[in-house]
mmCIF file of C-alpha atoms in Angstrom:
data_model
loop_
_atom_site.group_PDB
_atom_site.id
_atom_site.type_symbol
_atom_site.label_atom_id
_atom_site.label_comp_id
_atom_site.label_asym_id
_atom_site.label_seq_id
_atom_site.Cartn_x
_atom_site.Cartn_y
_atom_site.Cartn_z
ATOM 1 C CA VAL A 1 12.429 32.792 -44.567
ATOM 2 C CA LEU A 2 12.757 34.198 -41.042
ATOM 3 C CA ARG A 3 14.007 37.545 -42.375
ATOM 4 C CA SER A 4 11.106 37.904 -44.805
ATOM 5 C CA THR A 5 8.626 36.840 -42.113
ATOM 6 C CA CYS A 6 9.827 39.512 -39.682
ATOM 7 C CA ALA A 7 9.872 42.121 -42.450
ATOM 8 C CA GLU A 8 6.180 41.508 -43.127
ATOM 9 C CA VAL A 9 4.819 40.884 -39.632
ATOM 10 C CA VAL A 10 6.679 43.320 -37.346
ATOM 11 C CA PRO A 11 5.732 46.564 -39.194
ATOM 12 C CA ALA A 12 2.090 45.472 -39.195
ATOM 13 C CA ILE A 13 2.123 44.833 -35.456
ATOM 14 C CA VAL A 14 3.820 48.163 -34.704
ATOM 15 C CA SER A 15 1.417 50.135 -36.902
ATOM 16 C CA GLY A 16 -1.634 48.358 -35.540
ATOM 17 C CA ALA A 17 -2.614 47.037 -38.948
ATOM 18 C CA PRO A 18 -4.401 43.672 -39.081
ATOM 19 C CA VAL A 19 -2.149 40.671 -39.601
ATOM 20 C CA ALA A 20 -3.237 37.898 -41.934
ATOM 21 C CA MET A 21 -4.430 34.908 -39.932
ATOM 22 C CA THR A 22 -5.300 32.575 -42.786
ATOM 23 C CA GLY A 23 -3.802 29.101 -43.040
ATOM 24 C CA ASN A 24 -1.238 30.315 -45.569
ATOM 25 C CA GLY A 25 -0.542 33.661 -43.919
ATOM 26 C CA THR A 26 2.869 34.821 -42.838
ATOM 27 C CA TRP A 27 1.795 35.148 -39.227
ATOM 28 C CA VAL A 28 0.574 31.543 -39.091
ATOM 29 C CA ARG A 29 3.849 30.332 -40.594
ATOM 30 C CA THR A 30 5.724 32.260 -37.925
ATOM 31 C CA GLN A 31 3.608 30.652 -35.217
ATOM 32 C CA GLU A 32 4.393 27.225 -36.661
ATOM 33 C CA LEU A 33 8.135 27.899 -36.568
ATOM 34 C CA VAL A 34 7.999 29.171 -32.983
ATOM 35 C CA LEU A 35 5.907 26.198 -31.818
ATOM 36 C CA ALA A 36 8.138 23.666 -33.546
ATOM 37 C CA THR A 37 11.246 25.191 -31.973
ATOM 38 C CA ALA A 38 9.685 25.309 -28.499
ATOM 39 C CA PHE A 39 8.497 21.686 -28.675
ATOM 40 C CA ALA A 40 11.922 20.541 -29.854
ATOM 41 C CA LEU A 41 13.648 22.424 -27.034
ATOM 42 C CA VAL A 42 11.405 20.821 -24.396
ATOM 43 C CA ALA A 43 11.909 17.366 -25.933
ATOM 44 C CA GLY A 44 15.696 17.711 -26.065
ATOM 45 C CA TYR A 45 15.903 18.913 -22.474
ATOM 46 C CA THR A 46 13.579 16.203 -21.133
ATOM 47 C CA ASP A 47 15.286 13.329 -22.913
ATOM 48 C CA VAL A 48 18.729 14.230 -21.579
ATOM 49 C CA ILE A 49 17.397 14.392 -18.010
ATOM 50 C CA THR A 50 15.569 11.050 -18.278
ATOM 51 C CA ILE A 51 18.509 9.286 -19.961
ATOM 52 C CA VAL A 52 21.029 10.503 -17.379
ATOM 53 C CA ARG A 53 18.850 9.896 -14.333
ATOM 54 C CA TRP A 54 16.790 6.838 -15.255
ATOM 55 C CA ARG A 55 18.310 5.353 -18.428
ATOM 56 C CA GLY A 56 15.083 5.616 -20.372
ATOM 57 C CA PHE A 57 13.725 7.668 -23.256
ATOM 58 C CA CYS A 58 10.711 9.859 -22.647
ATOM 59 C CA THR A 59 10.002 11.484 -26.016
ATOM 60 C CA MET A 60 11.121 8.844 -28.534
ATOM 61 C CA MET A 61 10.398 5.150 -28.352
ATOM 62 C CA THR A 62 13.162 3.743 -30.581
ATOM 63 C CA GLY A 63 15.663 3.541 -27.721
ATOM 64 C CA ASN A 64 13.099 1.953 -25.392
ATOM 65 C CA LEU A 65 12.222 -0.618 -28.042
ATOM 66 C CA ILE A 66 15.910 -1.511 -28.472
ATOM 67 C CA PHE A 67 16.335 -1.929 -24.706
ATOM 68 C CA LEU A 68 13.180 -4.061 -24.653
ATOM 69 C CA ALA A 69 14.461 -6.324 -27.431
ATOM 70 C CA ARG A 70 17.810 -6.762 -25.662
ATOM 71 C CA SER A 71 16.058 -7.680 -22.425
ATOM 72 C CA PHE A 72 14.149 -10.453 -24.206
ATOM 73 C CA LEU A 73 17.109 -11.901 -26.093
ATOM 74 C CA ALA A 74 19.903 -11.775 -23.538
ATOM 75 C CA ASP A 75 20.610 -11.473 -19.861
ATOM 76 C CA ASP A 76 22.539 -8.262 -20.311
ATOM 77 C CA PRO A 77 23.648 -6.569 -17.073
ATOM 78 C CA SER A 78 24.069 -3.297 -18.965
ATOM 79 C CA ILE A 79 20.290 -3.010 -19.311
ATOM 80 C CA PRO A 80 19.336 -0.902 -16.296
ATOM 81 C CA HIS A 81 15.651 -1.844 -15.941
ATOM 82 C CA THR A 82 13.255 -4.730 -16.474
ATOM 83 C CA ARG A 83 11.415 -5.455 -19.716
ATOM 84 C CA PHE A 84 8.176 -4.482 -17.964
ATOM 85 C CA PHE A 85 9.485 -0.950 -17.479
ATOM 86 C CA TYR A 86 10.306 -0.425 -21.159
ATOM 87 C CA MET A 87 7.028 -2.003 -22.244
ATOM 88 C CA LEU A 88 5.224 0.379 -19.889
ATOM 89 C CA LEU A 89 6.892 3.423 -21.471
ATOM 90 C CA ILE A 90 5.867 2.316 -24.964
ATOM 91 C CA VAL A 91 2.281 1.586 -23.884
ATOM 92 C CA THR A 92 1.847 4.930 -22.093
ATOM 93 C CA PHE A 93 3.259 6.747 -25.142
ATOM 94 C CA PHE A 94 0.665 4.885 -27.222
ATOM 95 C CA ILE A 95 -2.078 5.907 -24.778
ATOM 96 C CA GLY A 96 -1.163 9.575 -25.252
ATOM 97 C CA ILE A 97 -1.592 9.217 -29.017
ATOM 98 C CA VAL A 98 -4.953 7.462 -28.659
ATOM 99 C CA ALA A 99 -6.219 10.051 -26.156
ATOM 100 C CA TYR A 100 -5.337 12.879 -28.535
ATOM 101 C CA ARG A 101 -7.116 11.232 -31.477
ATOM 102 C CA VAL A 102 -10.266 10.541 -29.422
ATOM 103 C CA VAL A 103 -10.518 14.127 -28.138
ATOM 104 C CA GLU A 104 -9.625 15.562 -31.550
ATOM 105 C CA MET A 105 -12.477 13.634 -33.176
ATOM 106 C CA ARG A 106 -14.938 14.968 -30.610
ATOM 107 C CA LEU A 107 -13.463 18.497 -30.415
ATOM 108 C CA PRO A 108 -11.904 19.293 -33.818
ATOM 109 C CA ASN A 109 -8.810 21.528 -33.644
ATOM 110 C CA ARG A 110 -8.917 21.492 -29.826
ATOM 111 C CA GLY A 111 -7.551 18.031 -29.059
ATOM 112 C CA ALA A 112 -3.985 19.085 -28.278
ATOM 113 C CA SER A 113 -4.932 22.068 -26.115
ATOM 114 C CA THR A 114 -7.509 20.064 -24.156
ATOM 115 C CA ILE A 115 -5.330 17.005 -23.551
ATOM 116 C CA GLY A 116 -2.162 19.061 -23.044
ATOM 117 C CA ILE A 117 -3.542 20.966 -20.054
ATOM 118 C CA MET A 118 -4.839 17.796 -18.388
ATOM 119 C CA LEU A 119 -1.626 15.836 -18.959
ATOM 120 C CA GLY A 120 0.549 18.723 -17.803
ATOM 121 C CA ALA A 121 -1.435 19.014 -14.556
ATOM 122 C CA ALA A 122 -1.314 15.234 -13.997
ATOM 123 C CA GLN A 123 2.462 15.171 -14.525
ATOM 124 C CA LEU A 124 3.062 17.996 -12.073
ATOM 125 C CA ALA A 125 0.926 16.183 -9.500
ATOM 126 C CA ALA A 126 2.870 12.952 -10.046
ATOM 127 C CA MET A 127 6.235 14.687 -9.589
ATOM 128 C CA MET A 128 5.020 16.406 -6.420
ATOM 129 C CA ALA A 129 3.881 13.033 -5.052
ATOM 130 C CA PHE A 130 7.231 11.408 -5.821
ATOM 131 C CA ILE A 131 9.092 14.190 -4.046
ATOM 132 C CA ALA A 132 6.717 14.307 -1.059
ATOM 133 C CA LYS A 133 6.788 10.524 -0.541
ATOM 134 C CA ASP A 134 10.535 10.205 -1.262
ATOM 135 C CA TRP A 135 9.933 7.486 -3.858
ATOM 136 C CA GLY A 136 12.722 8.681 -6.122
ATOM 137 C CA GLU A 137 15.504 6.299 -5.140
ATOM 138 C CA ARG A 138 13.545 3.076 -5.656
ATOM 139 C CA TRP A 139 10.631 3.970 -7.915
ATOM 140 C CA GLY A 140 11.767 7.226 -9.527
ATOM 141 C CA HIS A 141 12.234 5.687 -12.981
ATOM 142 C CA TYR A 142 8.511 4.898 -13.133
ATOM 143 C CA LEU A 143 7.873 8.622 -13.207
ATOM 144 C CA LEU A 144 8.774 8.412 -16.901
ATOM 145 C CA ALA A 145 5.548 6.490 -17.505
ATOM 146 C CA GLY A 146 3.693 9.597 -16.373
ATOM 147 C CA LEU A 147 5.617 11.814 -18.784
ATOM 148 C CA THR A 148 5.467 9.732 -21.969
ATOM 149 C CA PRO A 149 1.716 10.300 -22.679
ATOM 150 C CA MET A 150 2.392 14.024 -23.094
ATOM 151 C CA PHE A 151 5.018 13.405 -25.745
ATOM 152 C CA GLY A 152 2.868 10.788 -27.458
ATOM 153 C CA MET A 153 0.138 13.394 -27.708
ATOM 154 C CA LEU A 154 2.608 15.999 -29.000
ATOM 155 C CA MET A 155 3.948 13.590 -31.602
ATOM 156 C CA ALA A 156 0.445 12.865 -32.901
ATOM 157 C CA ALA A 157 -0.607 16.515 -32.830
ATOM 158 C CA CYS A 158 2.502 17.785 -34.612
ATOM 159 C CA THR A 159 2.459 15.044 -37.244
ATOM 160 C CA SER A 160 -1.227 15.207 -38.134
ATOM 161 C CA GLY A 161 -1.782 18.887 -37.404
ATOM 162 C CA LYS A 162 -0.700 22.074 -39.143
ATOM 163 C CA LEU A 163 2.996 21.514 -38.424
ATOM 164 C CA GLY A 164 2.883 18.300 -40.450
ATOM 165 C CA ALA A 165 6.105 16.996 -38.905
ATOM 166 C CA PRO A 166 7.309 15.512 -35.600
ATOM 167 C CA THR A 167 9.289 17.812 -33.331
ATOM 168 C CA ASN A 168 10.901 15.209 -31.055
ATOM 169 C CA LEU A 169 12.766 13.306 -33.796
ATOM 170 C CA ILE A 170 15.382 14.984 -35.960
ATOM 171 C CA THR A 171 16.220 12.197 -38.440
ATOM 172 C CA GLY A 172 13.534 13.258 -40.895
ATOM 173 C CA HIS A 173 14.478 16.910 -40.467
ATOM 174 C CA LEU A 174 18.097 16.133 -41.302
ATOM 175 C CA VAL A 175 16.852 14.455 -44.490
ATOM 176 C CA THR A 176 14.757 17.528 -45.341
ATOM 177 C CA VAL A 177 17.620 19.973 -44.824
ATOM 178 C CA ALA A 178 20.089 17.794 -46.746
ATOM 179 C CA SER A 179 17.724 17.065 -49.652
ATOM 180 C CA LEU A 180 16.365 20.553 -50.165
ATOM 181 C CA GLY A 181 19.751 22.109 -49.429
ATOM 182 C CA THR A 182 21.258 19.967 -52.181
ATOM 183 C CA LYS A 183 18.495 21.000 -54.541
ATOM 184 C CA ALA A 184 19.107 24.682 -53.832
ATOM 185 C CA ALA A 185 22.887 24.331 -54.094
ATOM 186 C CA CYS A 186 22.652 22.562 -57.448
ATOM 187 C CA GLY A 187 20.286 25.207 -58.799
ATOM 188 C CA VAL A 188 17.624 22.707 -59.849
ATOM 189 C CA GLY A 189 14.699 25.084 -60.231
ATOM 190 C CA GLY A 190 15.163 26.765 -56.857
ATOM 191 C CA LEU A 191 13.047 26.220 -53.762
ATOM 192 C CA THR A 192 9.368 27.021 -53.562
ATOM 193 C CA ARG A 193 7.965 28.991 -50.639
ATOM 194 C CA GLY A 194 6.677 25.769 -49.107
ATOM 195 C CA GLU A 195 10.091 24.140 -49.429
ATOM 196 C CA ARG A 196 11.814 27.133 -47.846
ATOM 197 C CA HIS A 197 9.363 26.907 -44.967
ATOM 198 C CA LYS A 198 10.203 23.207 -44.547
ATOM 199 C CA VAL A 199 13.926 23.977 -44.468
ATOM 200 C CA ALA A 200 13.388 26.721 -41.885
ATOM 201 C CA MET A 201 11.248 24.481 -39.687
ATOM 202 C CA SER A 202 13.627 21.520 -39.902
ATOM 203 C CA SER A 203 16.623 23.729 -39.141
ATOM 204 C CA LEU A 204 14.894 25.243 -36.108
ATOM 205 C CA VAL A 205 13.785 21.834 -34.812
ATOM 206 C CA ILE A 206 17.387 20.603 -35.024
ATOM 207 C CA ALA A 207 18.677 23.756 -33.325
ATOM 208 C CA GLY A 208 15.936 23.634 -30.663
ATOM 209 C CA THR A 209 16.675 19.995 -29.861
ATOM 210 C CA LEU A 210 20.393 20.740 -29.603
ATOM 211 C CA LEU A 211 19.805 23.742 -27.346
ATOM 212 C CA GLY A 212 17.382 21.818 -25.129
ATOM 213 C CA ALA A 213 19.796 18.901 -24.830
ATOM 214 C CA ALA A 214 22.615 21.301 -23.938
ATOM 215 C CA CYS A 215 20.477 22.882 -21.218
ATOM 216 C CA GLY A 216 19.608 19.440 -19.862
ATOM 217 C CA ALA A 217 23.252 18.373 -19.892
ATOM 218 C CA ALA A 218 24.259 21.559 -18.078
ATOM 219 C CA ALA A 219 21.546 20.994 -15.464
ATOM 220 C CA CYS A 220 22.825 17.456 -14.840
ATOM 221 C CA TYR A 221 26.441 18.604 -14.746
ATOM 222 C CA PHE A 222 25.904 21.340 -12.166
ATOM 223 C CA THR A 223 23.666 19.239 -9.894
ATOM 224 C CA SER A 224 23.836 15.738 -8.463
ATOM 225 C CA GLU A 225 22.410 12.933 -10.579
ATOM 226 C CA ASP A 226 19.503 12.533 -8.183
ATOM 227 C CA ALA A 227 18.774 16.247 -7.914
ATOM 228 C CA GLU A 228 15.035 16.788 -7.706
ATOM 229 C CA GLY A 229 13.230 19.367 -9.741
ATOM 230 C CA LEU A 230 15.145 19.040 -13.015
ATOM 231 C CA LEU A 231 12.036 17.835 -14.833
ATOM 232 C CA TRP A 232 9.775 20.609 -13.576
ATOM 233 C CA PRO A 233 10.034 22.606 -16.859
ATOM 234 C CA GLY A 234 8.841 19.607 -18.920
ATOM 235 C CA PRO A 235 5.112 19.323 -18.100
ATOM 236 C CA PRO A 236 4.335 23.069 -18.232
ATOM 237 C CA GLY A 237 6.311 23.389 -21.468
ATOM 238 C CA GLY A 238 4.545 20.484 -23.101
ATOM 239 C CA GLY A 239 1.147 21.493 -21.793
ATOM 240 C CA LEU A 240 1.469 25.090 -22.948
#
C-alpha cells in the first residue's frame, strides 16, 4: 500500500500536477497513515513517561480503571496513589471526549483542530507552572489530569473521524492485522483496497506505538526518574 501510494503521489508533486484531494484519493489515504502513525508515536512516548514517573496511564483508561477497582476492594500497598487520583484521570479523559463532541457539533470538521490547540496550550502552561513552583515532588502526578483531556479528544476524533480507528490502543489493530493477514495468506478472495489500507494503518499504529514507547524508555533510562521536561513533546505533538 505504501509503495503504491508513493508511486502515485510523489511524481505528481514533483511535476506540479494537481493531487487528488477527494475522500477516497491516494493523497488523503497517505495523510491518514501519517497522522495515525504520529498520534501512536506520541501516545506510546507519553504513556511510558507517565507510567515510569507517576504510575498512571495518560492515553488509555483500562489501567487506571484496574487500579481504581483494586483501591476499592483491597488495601493494597502496591497501588501508588489514592482512588481519587485514578477517578480524576478517568473523568478528565471523559471531559476531553465531551469537549470534542460539543465543538464538533458547532464547528463540523474543525472540532479536533480547535480543541487540540487550546488543550495543547493549556498543558504547556500547566507544566511550566509545575516546574516554576517546584510542585513536582508532592503534586507532580496530578499533572496527568491536565494531559488526559488531550488524549480523550484524540481518541474521539480518531474513532469517529476519517481515520475510523483509535491510535492509542493497539489491541484492535492486532486483531485487524491477524485477521486480514490470515485471509490474505489463505487466499480467500484476496484483500480489497480498503482492507489493505486497514492493514497498513494498523501496522503503522503498532510500529508507531512501539517506537514512541522505545523513545520514552530511552529518555527515562538516560535521565533521572524525576527529570523535568520529558513530557514537553506531548502537548505540542497532540495539539498539532
